[in-house]
Each structure stands twice: as structure tokens, then as C-alpha cells.
Amino acid sequence: MRFLVQIVLSGIATGAIYGLVAVGYSVTYATMRVLNFGLGMWVMLGAMVGYTLHVTFGLNVLIAMLGMMTVLGGLGLLAERFTVLPFVRAGSDVWIMSTLAVGLLFINAAELLWGRNPLAIPPFLGKDPINFAGIGIYPQEILIVIVACAVMVALDVFYQYTLLGKAFRATASSTEVAGLMGINTRRIASLAYALAGCLAGFAGLLVAPVTLAEPQMGTILGLKAFAIAIIGGLEAGRGIFVCGLLYGVLEGLLSGYLYTGIRDIIGFTLMILVLFVRPNGLFGRRAEERA
Amino acid sequence: MGKSTWGKGMTLAILAVFVLLAAGPALAQDTIKIGFSGALTGPAASFGVGIRRGAEIAVDDINAKGGVRGKKLQLIVRDSEHNPVKLVAQHRELVEREGVVALLGGTNSAEMLAVAPILNDQLKVPVICPATDATKITENDAWQEGRDNYVFRYGMFGRGQSNFLVNMAVQRFGYKKAALLTWTAGWGVTGRGELTRRLRELSTPLVADETYDTADTDISPQLLKIKQAGGEVILNYGLVRENVYVVRAKDKIGDKTPYFSAWGLATPAFWRAGGNLGEGVLVSTTITADGPQPPERLQFLKKYWQRYGPDMDFVPGTFAAHDIVHLYAQVMEKVGTDPKAIRAALENIPAFKGLVKDFKRPVFTKSRHDALQEEDFVLGRWTNGKLLQVHFDQEGPHVILDDGAKRYIDKKTLALR
Amino acid sequence: MLSVDGLRVRYGSLEVVKGISFSVREGEIVTIIGANGAGKSTTLRTLAGLLSPYQGTVMFRDRKIGGARPYNVAALGLRLVPEGRQLFPDHTVRENLELGAYLRLWRGERTGVAKDMEELFELFPQIRPRLDQRAGSLSGGEQQMVAIARALISQPRLLLMDEPSLGLAPMLIQSIFDALIKLRSRGLTILLVEQMAWLGLGVCDRGYILESGRFALEGSRDELLRHPRVLEAYLGKTPRS
Amino acid sequence: MRHPAAWLLPALAILAVAGLPLMLTGTYYQFMLVIIFVYVIVSVGLNILTGYAGQFSLGHAGLFAMGAYTSALVSKNLAAIGFLGDMGLHIWIGMMAGILMASLFGAVLAYPSLRVRGPYLAMVTVAFGWVIWKILLEWVSVTGGELGITSIPKARFGSFVLDTPRFYYLAMALALGALLLQRNLVQSAFGRKMQAIKFSELAAASVGIDVYRSKVTVFILSAAFAGLGGALFAHQQNFINPDNFNFFDSVFFLLAILFGGAGTLLGPVVGAATLTLLPEFLHGFDHYRLIVYGVLILLALYFLPRGVCGAVTRGRRSVSRPSSVKRRTEPAATALTTGAKHGDQPLLEVRGVSKAFGGVRALDGVSLNVFPGTVHALIGPNGAGKTTLLNVISGVYPPDSGKILREGEPIRMRSPDRAARLGIARTFQTVKLFGDMSVLDHVLVGFERHYETGVGGALFRSARAVRENQGKVAEALGLIEFVGLGGLEGAAANSLSYGHRRLLELARALAVRPGLLLLDEPAAGLIAEEIDALDRLIVELRGRRMTVLLVEHHMDLVMSISDQVTVLDYGVVIGEGAPREIQGDPRVIEAYLGPSHHHVVR
């Protein structure tokens, strides 16, 4: 029982991060049918830039967080303008490759700027684990779950109750009609891309005290989050987050009760099966070619 | 329209430049070339970079003293990206296009397993590995068939290291029930097999056999299982990042089980990333750079710090690469630069004074291509940011601190008394 | 207010609008009628910035808007009520109206918008009880009313309406057109595109008949209503025997 | 007539490549070139799938791995038990097994993949590749885990060992073979079919192509190439481990064909060669390797959107060569013989068909009869449900209720391709053509249900397939002549004028040899002269006893050629009869012009 609780708790912490990154995919997909295939590298970049601001420059963690998100947001605007927009305008889907290429650039840049060894970022709240009834958990892990949930709620509030959020949803529903309302859909698309980058970076800095920051940290994380975004059904933000949590717990159970090596095999096979049964994800909707 | 033509032209031009670069003739042979191909980028990069730096210092030392037979040494480096196919291709290129006469081995056991038969059957240029430790790299087909074996090693080898770790845990520390916690990637897999074999040989029960994956950030389930199974000691084969997760998970669930690790943790990167959670971890290695050191090593360290800064990524490999270059220089001074002659001569070096070890016996023999043996390995303990060598006396294992104080190790928790 | 000169629009190699010129003066309703495929919607979509003209100029309140982006056109006060309503189906009715007033709300005219919303409820009383429902769940007629309200709340200078009768039952069509007549009496300028000729011509001051991308006929309401060519444009010439 | 240089150039190139080992000393270049050959083979497979059939795969490394591991394990184990080892046959058996295993997994991958599209498809293939890679890592007892499989037997015939230079020629021959098969396939009926699917699945289905089955076939073919490449790779390296079969290798393959030019015959060669050699040229830039890669990818995507080969051969693309076939003088003799029997029984009966889309009733109990050999027009105002009815008849949507009968037999139409196979062909309101495929190819695709040779014949260009193809080309030229596109057969469809596109779509539908032809607004967007030509064409078809159901707004045309007119409004039939009756029907007039204006204006 103790064992079960421990792995479920650990799974939830991992899953919250998966969910947070995965939601980043949906932000861009829902507004402009584009995915940032290199999003994992933005996670890494968030951790790295956060390391510099927080550890190297010794800035307060909140200020470092804001500073990092400003940097990533700016990069997001640039990346959208130069590596996504030209291809979307041309109506081709090679942005799959171009966004991946940007990710490669990031990995290399990070290796040059921050070295290849894992960097430690001190936990935000305290580094001693909390122990109760023989079950241990780090304050940072609790923080991750709470903050990730808070971000999801904030995102929801943004979408549901702010004018800009409503404009985001309108653009997602129909770029054309949103334009007729006077909404600058071009700007919304850039903002969405930047927001996705910010979210990813935020997740990166949040998780780095637990996972360490290093140039390769985003590769697998990005891919898994992508898988989760797909299972959730790219446009359903909340569904994706829930999927992330579930997937984290599933992973914990698999490595706890079976063994680690089989975790991804079962997880990804399950994902293929889910898509086989529901081609647009668990929470997605159908689309067809019209005659 | 103009823009796109211009861009097309530019892209093709860049390609053309690369083609020209490649087609450029190799430099004239006024130097003696030594090749190294290993991972310089990606997750295993710190190994390759460490080896490269150790070798660079040695090459410059030798050249400053006039080189070998009046010729300068030159180190040619390639990035294998941790990929055996790339490494094989680069070995061919180093030998055939660059004309290297001797090689330093790669950073990944699979790479060396792939290239060994090619070196023995086709390229016939000797290689000495400072890092890769699968036993079969040196004990390859040629070795088994008694043919000329071009593959040597100057570092840990799997069987020796596992024997050393298990012997230490069982015989010197006296643990009765062992548990394994190994990395699922290549190095961990061989280590797991070798450790299991040695435990069986010593009839020590293996109560838990857990693994962790590159993507595992929380290893507490595995540790809990080991705890439940009653493991008295955990034997580990893995690299820095995953092991930071291990010590963190141990801290999280309040687990104090003694932790013995193979030499993947014999690098300051472990402490930098893990901090004092790494305190007390015992690591098998060929050399520790901390604590009291002989003057030659201090000299080398000084050169290293001057040139590359205070962080040494892969201590055993960096020192080994330095020794290997000197070994080659010594041999080539004697027999010249024919690779076949170098190989033969390597099996007949009566003695060699290296930084890792002062050999009073032949470094290699025909049947023994591993320079360092079990008895040459040392155990280190992570102590306040330093990997201090563990010594033994009647009272048990102890380390000597910088101030000369002798502190004994508690066998239950590995804490200092 | 709006003047269009020699407008040509193409989809790829298909030329749909083949050089039309017309104008709309402040305060009048102008109707363009024509059979399906004549190019009516294309004309409106081009004016709203959804399509780029291949040739020709479009001037709106002394500014050139041909080829401008839809949000820039909308900011000038030209509003299109698109064919088939095109509400945001997952937004509530209230949100749809807010998005209609996006630019005004962005400028901070919160109270003004609220006041105008009340006025719109008088024009379309059916909307008020539906405010917090998903727009997609409304009936076709209600959706059309919301669509018109969504355009009106932006305080447009010129309203473009694309086939407001499409897919609606005759009863509902009647109430939509009644609303149009009320709007005209308030001095709103409207450019209306309608397939149902008698309906469209009935509310206008002037009209144009579009046939295969060209104007076949233009004139005042009464001239057009009596013209035999109108029927022919829809049901063809008498077949040869 | 082809210019002799057309043969000379490739022949010289092949000779040059074959001569390379003689010029280059040492094994390094040969080793690299063999790797390029291997990657060419895999890329050819992916090119067929992605470049020609338009299906993304980011899991090809998994299929590549299946070939490599199967071949390595089978040949190694056969050698261990001494089975056929003397002859060296165990290696060839291993390679065959590798190809088979990869094909099998291709099928396993195809079934779930093809149910999904876009990013979902990308993810399924990524997941597949990932699972295979993980299994290679984890199933240590079989695959050796990360340390891989060593001492994989060298390829040999008896005692004739295919060592480095000899293996070079084997790999070169296989790579050339792969390119040849690719060319054969692309230029065959099957190849045209898969390209058609890439551009429009609906239009492809409308001529009777079973889209799903074709896609699975392409997937399996593509996997077989990947398997061959993998098997070759294993026996070249004599060592394999999972490092060459992970996600980034899948990206590499995709990048190779995108860079070289997806959907071009030589794209795989250019892409595989460039990307394999590039890192070898970057030794000085090891630390900036990914940056160089990234920048290069971006530059290539930005400035060479169709890849290197696409940029070079821009606009010169004609898959079939009409010039090699004698033109027939008699137009369209076979294609148009499917005239209907005369009779009182309707060819097509629609009985009480209803169809709703989310609460809106597009069709509400519609019934109508189309008699053989007549032109039947379906008119009505915008949104009346005409196109919906056409879509129901052609199997695009299943009706909610009601029946459709053909010659008195009820037919269950599950899909458009089934409708086409029952002899119901159609055109579309917005023309749906196959991108830049030639006019001739479009018509040849239309013959889908009349081909007898399959994929095998296509790959190996069997005599029967060639003969059949020639026959079809002749027939197609006749049809092209008939609709008035004579002389344009080599032109790319997207270079045609709008009117010509409409005619081409008609020719494609006629190639189905339909019993019933559905035309959805054929006159939309046509100028007056083109409408007259269309008018004459339909009359000519009626003269040949073709049955036509026509949706059209252009009333002059409708009234002049129709035998019967049905008027729909709000999904209900409001009038039916001869053209002259319809024109005078007040209900029809009101449906079009709206309620009389007296009600509206106060």
C-alpha cells in the first residue's frame, strides 16, 4: 500500500509536467493548425535560461521565471515569423521539419552556452523531503503539481473570461470569421506560438530542480508530451492535461509493478491502440474531406 | 522570384563549399598522426571531451620536448555521435585518408565491439581504449583465435570492475544480501550480467534486480522494491544524470542503503549535479584526482585547469588518454611508425610510468590486452565534493581528508565516523 | 462611401468576377442579385478582405482597401455578415456579440457596448433569452439574428450582408427582412447580396443583377422588379425545340 | 522519340559510380558509398509512401530495423546449426526473411496509421518506431540490447565472399534495382493510382479506387524496401545495435527525401547522398554540427520547397509518354460503348431518401427516377440539397433513411469507390483534379476498375502490364480527343485553364465507362463558348445512350439539353417535368425569386 501510494504520488508529479508541456502543443494547434515539433527543446531552453537568471545571476526565482518567459516569448515570436509563417502561407506542412530544425539549433546552442553536463537548480521551496507514514515527497514535486494545475486553471480563465482569450478561441474556430470581427488573426497566431513556447519554458524551469537541466532533457519529454497531446486529442486542453496526469501514473505503475524497460513499449502501444479506436484522440472531434 | 533564385543559389553554394572542403587533399605526412573518434556531442559527450583533452595535453607535452623521432605528433579527432556506424566509418577515414598510425578508442562499448573486427581484419592499426569497458572488446574473435589483436585497453573492463565491486561489497564490507540497480542502456546491461555472475560465484544472494531507464526521473519505486526485498547493498552501473535521480530518490524516501557504483560516477559532474546527496556513494575507478596526490598528477591537473578550467568531466578517461599518448610515443620512439610494429611492440613493453599507474610489469602481453587489472582498481568515496580514495586497515575502510585526518566509514550507512 | 471600379477576382485560373464597377452612397441599401455561381459572394468576400482582387480598385471612405486584410477592413467600419451565418458555434451568444464588439471593447467602450446590446435586444427580442447558450445550439433563424447583431454592435459604417435568407424558412426570412427595413430607417448603409430576387430587390433603393461575373442590368428598385430579364436570369431562356 | 542522350547520361553516371572503387583506394569511400546505397533503398521506399502516395511516416527506422535484425538473426542462427551454410544460402534466406518481416510489420503499422491523418498519423508512426527501438534495447536475450549483434555473417555465394569491393557492387545493383522498381511503379497504373490518392482521396475514390486498400499496399511495399535496406545494412556492417534505428533515423530518412525532392525519381539518391556525406564534411565544425544541420534544413525548406531534384526539373513532369503510342483515329470507341438499354424501367430510382446534418434536414424524403439514355437535370436554389443528393447517390454520405435502386436492384453504397465500381461516375462542383499529374494520367486513373494487372506486374513491368497499359493509353487519347482536349494530353492538370479542367474531370469520369454519369454544376465558371461546347458534348453523350444526372444553375443549358427536370427546395421535391413545364411553375418561380415583393414592401 505504501508502495502504491508512493508510485502514484511520483506518477502524478511526472504526469503534471507531461500535461503542461502537452498543453503547449494544443495552444498552437487549436489556433492555427500548427504544431511545434521541437517543443521539447523549448522546455530545455526554459530550464537553461532560468538557470542563468536564477543561479548564475542570483535573481529571485519569480523574477527569473518572468525574465525567462520574456526571452522565450520573444524567441517564439521570431520563430513563428521566420520558420512557421512562410510555410503555412505556402500551404505546405513542412513546418513539421522546420520546427524540428529550430529544436536542433536550440540543442546545439545550449551545448555551446551551458555545456553538456547536467546543471542543478536548487528547489524553489526547500530541499528536504516531506515524510509521512514512510512516504516521501519533495516540496518541489508538490509545487509542480499545484503550479501546473494553477497554470491550467489560469489558461482556462484566460480562454473563457478574457477578451483576448475569447479572440484566441474565435481564431481557432474560424480564422476567416475572426478576421471579420476585426481580430488581428496574424497577431493571434504569433501570440499563440509564443505562448506555447512560454508554457514549455515554464514547465522546463519548474521541473529542472527535480530532473536537472541539460541540453538533451527535452528530447524524450517533448516526444512523450506530444504523444499525450495526441491521445488527449490536440484541441482539448483540459483533456490533454488529464491525460498527462493519467499517463504519468500509468508509467509509475508500469515501472513499479512490471519493470522500467517495458514502460514505454506498453505506453506507446496503448497510444497506437487508442488512436486506432478513436482516430482523433480521446477528447477530439472528427473532420472529413468535403465533397 | 529573384529572392527565391538567390536563395536556391546560396543553398547550393553552401553545399558546394562542403564538397570542396571534403575533396581537399589530406595534409602532407610531416607529422605523426594519432586518431580519436568518440562522442563529442550528445549525452555521452563528456567522455569524449575528457579523453580529447587528456590526449591534447599529452601531445603538446611531447611536441614541446621535440616530438617523436624529430616529428611532431598530431591528434585528429572525430565526433562519432555515440553511433557505431559513424565510428566505424570514421576509423576507416582516419586510417585511410588521414593516415593515422595509432588510435584512441571510443566512448561507447557498442562502438568498439563494432570496430574491433574491422581493426583486426582490415585496417590493422592499434587502438587503446581509455573508456569502454565491455570485456569482449579486447577479448574479441582475433584474441580467441590467437591472431594478432589490435585492440587494447587502458581502463576498467567489465569483468574486472564487477569482480572488484562485488568483492569489495561482499568480502571487504561484509554485506550478505545484494541488490542490483542498473541502467537499461548498453553499459548498464553488460554490468548487470557481470555483477550477477560474480555474485553467483561468491554465492551471495541477489535479492532484487532493478533497472532504470534514461527517461526515469523518479527512481523511488525501484528503491522501495529493493528495500522491501531486504537488500543490504545496492550495486549500480550507470551514468551521472540517472544517478542523481537515484540519490535524490533515496533521500526522498529516506533510504540509507549503502550504494556502490561503477566508474560512471567517478566524475565531478556527479557532485555538481547531485550536490551533497552524493555524500557517501562509493565508486570503483582507476584513479581519483582528489585528496593527496603524487607530484606528476598535480602537474597534469595544473595544466588541465590552466587550459580548460576547473571542471574535469571524466577523470579516469582524461588521465588514461594522457598515458596512452605517452605509451604510443614511447613505443614509436623505439619501433617507428608502422602500425603493425606498434601493435607488436605494445605487447612487449617491460615497464611504463603513467599517471594512472606506475607499471613495474609488462603493460600488455599477447594474452592480456587489459593494462589495468582488478588489483589496480581503487574505491573512491564521495566526501564533501571530493572523490577520496578508500583505504583499508585493521579497523576497516577509511578515507584521509585534506587536513590529513583519518576517518572511518560506517558499514551500515557509509557515513564517516 | 464605397466605390468599386473594374473589380476582377480569380480563384486560381477561374475568373469569377469579371470586371464590375458600382458604388454605394451613404444611407442607401444597394442589392446585388443573381443566380448561384454568378459571383455575388465572391464580390462581398473581396470587399471584406477575405479575397484579394486580381484587378480593379476598391475605395471605402476615401481609402483604398483592395487586398487589405479582413481585420484592417473591419477596423475601418465595414462589416460583413457572412453567408451561412458563421457564428462561433462553441462560444455563447453573449461571447459572439462581444467578439463582434472586439475592437470597441479593446478601446474600452464597455458601457457603450452594453447600451447598444440592449438596443439590439429590442430589434431582435429572440436573442435575449438565449444569451448564455452555445451559439451552435440555436435555430437557423436565431443564428441569423445573432449574426446581424454581431455585426451591428461594432457600429459599422457599411454593412455587407451575404444571402441572409439562405436556408431559412419563409416565416423567418420575413422577420429578418423586416429587421432590415427597420435598420434602413435608422440610416444604416447596407450592401445586400441575395439570391431571392424579389426579396432582395424589395428592400433596396437600387439594385444590380449579376450574371456570370458581370452586371447584366442595373437600376432602381421599381425598374428592376418589373424587368422580364430578372426571371430569365434565374430560369433561363425558353428552350429550343 | 527519345533523344539518345537521355540514355547516355544515366548510363555514364552508372558507369562512373561502378568505376569509383577502382579509383579510390582503401575501404572508407566504399564503406560510405555502400551506406549511401542502403539509404537510397530505404529512401526509395519512403519516397513511394511519402513523395508519391502522400502518407507521412516518422517510423521508418523501425521497419529498417526489422529488416536488419531479422536478416542478422536468421542468417546467424542458420549458420550456427549449419543449415545451408556451405552455399552461403543462409544469408540470402536471412535477407528474404528480413524483407518479409519488414513487410509484415509494414502491414501491422499500416492498419492503425491509415485510420488517422496529419499529426495523428505522424504520431502513430513515431510511436511505432519508438516501440520497435525500445524492444531492440530491452529484449536483450534476442537482440543483444544496446551491445547489439556481432559477427553477422558476410554475404557470399559458396566460397565467393562478397567482401568490401564486391559487396559494393551488390549494394549498387540493389540500389539501382530499387530505383528501377520505383520508376516502374510510378509509371504504372498503380503508381498513378497512389499519386491520385495523394492529391484527392475523394476524387480517387470516385473513379473506383479502394483508397484504404491501396494505401495499405503502398505501406507494405514501402516497408519491403526498408526491410531490404536493413538486411543489406546488417550484412555490410556485420554488426548492428539499436543506435541506427531510433527516432532521429526516421527523421533522417524523411529529411533525405524532402531535401532530395519528394515525389521525384532521383530525389532519394540526392537526399541520401547529401545527408550521408554532409557530416563527413563537417569535421571542423563538430561543435556546431546541429546548428549547421538546422540552418541547412531551414534554408532547404525555404528555398528548395520541392527539394533539389524538384527545383532542377521544375515543370518538366510527365509520367506517361503519349508520343510512344500510336494515336487512334476512331475516337473513344470502347470507352463510350456502355450505352444503356432502352426501356421503361428506370436506371436509377431514389426512394424517400432523407439526410440530416446536425439538425438541418438537407434532404427530406426525396424520390426521383432517372430513365436510361436520358439527361435528367436537378435544379433548385442555393442550399436546396442538390449536391447532397448527388453525394448520397455516389456513396459519399450514407442516407439516413430511404433506398437507392439501380435497375430495380437496391444497392448499398458504403463508399464512393463502390459506387464507381457499380458504374456510377461523377464530377465535382469544385473541380477535384490530381495536382500536377498530366491530362493523360488523369484519364488513365479513371480506368481503375478496368485494369487486370496488379502491383507485381507494375513493379516488374510484365509484358502483360505493358501491353495493357498501351491499350489503355490509346483508349485514353481517344477520350481526351472526344472531350476536346486533344493535343493537351501531356500538360499538367494544374496548368490547364478552368474550362479545360472541367472537361478533364468529365473525361476522367467517362473513363470509368459509367452506366450513370453524375455531373455537379459542370458549367460553373465556364465562358459562353465553353458552355456551348459542353452543351454539344452532353448531347453527343445522350446520342450514345449515356444516362446523365445533372445538377446545374445555368438554366439556358439545363433547359436546352434536359429530357426531364426535378426541382428541389429545402430538401423536398417541389416540381418535376419537362423543361417548359418547369419554367412556368409558380412554385418554382417563388422558390427562386422569393415571396412576391408585395408582401415585403410596405
PDB file of C-alpha atoms in Angstrom, chain C residues 13-14 18 36 83 163 166-170 173-174 181 195-199 202-203 212 221 225 231 234-241, chain D residues 381-383 496-498 501 521 525 527 535 553 555-556 559-560 570 579-580 583 588-589 591-597 599-602:
ATOM      1  CA  SER C  13      -7.332  30.185 -63.164  1.00  0.00           C
ATOM      2  CA  LEU C  14     -11.062  30.583 -62.670  1.00  0.00           C
ATOM      3  CA  LYS C  18     -15.069  39.757 -64.413  1.00  0.00           C
ATOM      4  CA  ASN C  36     -25.980  30.796 -57.778  1.00  0.00           C
ATOM      5  CA  GLU C  83     -23.140  33.598 -45.912  1.00  0.00           C
ATOM      6  CA  GLU C 163     -27.657  35.871 -48.534  1.00  0.00           C
ATOM      7  CA  LEU C 166     -30.218  31.181 -47.124  1.00  0.00           C
ATOM      8  CA  GLY C 167     -31.622  28.019 -45.649  1.00  0.00           C
ATOM      9  CA  LEU C 168     -34.292  29.786 -43.623  1.00  0.00           C
ATOM     10  CA  ALA C 169     -37.977  29.026 -43.581  1.00  0.00           C
ATOM     11  CA  PRO C 170     -40.195  31.699 -45.239  1.00  0.00           C
ATOM     12  CA  ILE C 173     -36.976  35.242 -43.808  1.00  0.00           C
ATOM     13  CA  GLN C 174     -39.839  37.650 -43.355  1.00  0.00           C
ATOM     14  CA  ILE C 181     -36.214  47.683 -43.234  1.00  0.00           C
ATOM     15  CA  GLN C 195     -30.411  35.073 -54.470  1.00  0.00           C
ATOM     16  CA  MET C 196     -34.127  35.513 -53.984  1.00  0.00           C
ATOM     17  CA  ALA C 197     -34.555  38.395 -56.337  1.00  0.00           C
ATOM     18  CA  TRP C 198     -37.942  39.752 -55.337  1.00  0.00           C
ATOM     19  CA  LEU C 199     -36.980  39.610 -51.724  1.00  0.00           C
ATOM     20  CA  GLY C 202     -37.947  44.636 -52.300  1.00  0.00           C
ATOM     21  CA  VAL C 203     -35.862  46.322 -49.631  1.00  0.00           C
ATOM     22  CA  SER C 212     -21.588  35.128 -64.725  1.00  0.00           C
ATOM     23  CA  ARG C 221     -35.949  49.076 -57.359  1.00  0.00           C
ATOM     24  CA  LEU C 225     -38.837  44.498 -60.198  1.00  0.00           C
ATOM     25  CA  LEU C 231     -36.858  35.961 -64.356  1.00  0.00           C
ATOM     26  CA  TYR C 234     -32.933  32.579 -62.979  1.00  0.00           C
ATOM     27  CA  LEU C 235     -34.900  30.158 -65.048  1.00  0.00           C
ATOM     28  CA  GLY C 236     -33.241  30.531 -68.388  1.00  0.00           C
ATOM     29  CA  LYS C 237     -34.474  31.319 -71.841  1.00  0.00           C
ATOM     30  CA  THR C 238     -37.232  29.277 -73.325  1.00  0.00           C
ATOM     31  CA  PRO C 239     -35.631  26.042 -74.543  1.00  0.00           C
ATOM     32  CA  ARG C 240     -35.119  25.454 -78.215  1.00  0.00           C
ATOM     33  CA  SER C 241     -37.369  22.807 -79.578  1.00  0.00           C
TER      34      SER C 241
ATOM     35  CA  PRO D 381     -31.997  27.408 -55.240  1.00  0.00           C
ATOM     36  CA  ASN D 382     -28.847  27.525 -53.212  1.00  0.00           C
ATOM     37  CA  GLY D 383     -28.908  25.145 -50.270  1.00  0.00           C
ATOM     38  CA  LEU D 496      -4.917  23.992 -67.602  1.00  0.00           C
ATOM     39  CA  SER D 497      -7.485  26.738 -67.897  1.00  0.00           C
ATOM     40  CA  TYR D 498     -10.536  26.373 -65.742  1.00  0.00           C
ATOM     41  CA  ARG D 501     -10.149  21.343 -66.066  1.00  0.00           C
ATOM     42  CA  GLU D 521     -22.523  22.047 -61.948  1.00  0.00           C
ATOM     43  CA  GLY D 525     -17.209  29.173 -64.203  1.00  0.00           C
ATOM     44  CA  ILE D 527     -17.429  31.181 -70.543  1.00  0.00           C
ATOM     45  CA  ASP D 535     -23.859  21.505 -74.364  1.00  0.00           C
ATOM     46  CA  HIS D 553     -27.574  26.511 -62.258  1.00  0.00           C
ATOM     47  CA  MET D 555     -30.614  27.459 -66.838  1.00  0.00           C
ATOM     48  CA  ASP D 556     -30.122  28.030 -70.536  1.00  0.00           C
ATOM     49  CA  MET D 559     -33.472  23.885 -70.410  1.00  0.00           C
ATOM     50  CA  SER D 560     -31.881  23.153 -73.736  1.00  0.00           C
ATOM     51  CA  TYR D 570     -35.475  22.829 -48.716  1.00  0.00           C
ATOM     52  CA  PRO D 579     -38.189  21.949 -69.027  1.00  0.00           C
ATOM     53  CA  ARG D 580     -41.019  24.039 -70.433  1.00  0.00           C
ATOM     54  CA  GLN D 583     -40.288  27.298 -66.294  1.00  0.00           C
ATOM     55  CA  VAL D 588     -40.560  27.002 -58.829  1.00  0.00           C
ATOM     56  CA  ILE D 589     -40.572  30.699 -59.576  1.00  0.00           C
ATOM     57  CA  ALA D 591     -38.579  29.221 -54.766  1.00  0.00           C
ATOM     58  CA  TYR D 592     -36.087  31.106 -56.862  1.00  0.00           C
ATOM     59  CA  LEU D 593     -37.201  34.688 -56.623  1.00  0.00           C
ATOM     60  CA  GLY D 594     -38.636  34.668 -53.134  1.00  0.00           C
ATOM     61  CA  PRO D 595     -42.078  35.584 -51.994  1.00  0.00           C
ATOM     62  CA  SER D 596     -43.648  38.198 -54.171  1.00  0.00           C
ATOM     63  CA  HIS D 597     -42.317  41.611 -53.249  1.00  0.00           C
ATOM     64  CA  HIS D 599     -45.585  41.116 -49.085  1.00  0.00           C
ATOM     65  CA  VAL D 600     -42.348  42.758 -48.151  1.00  0.00           C
ATOM     66  CA  VAL D 601     -42.578  46.356 -49.141  1.00  0.00           C
ATOM     67  CA  ARG D 602     -44.952  48.387 -47.110  1.00  0.00           C
TER      68      ARG D 602
END
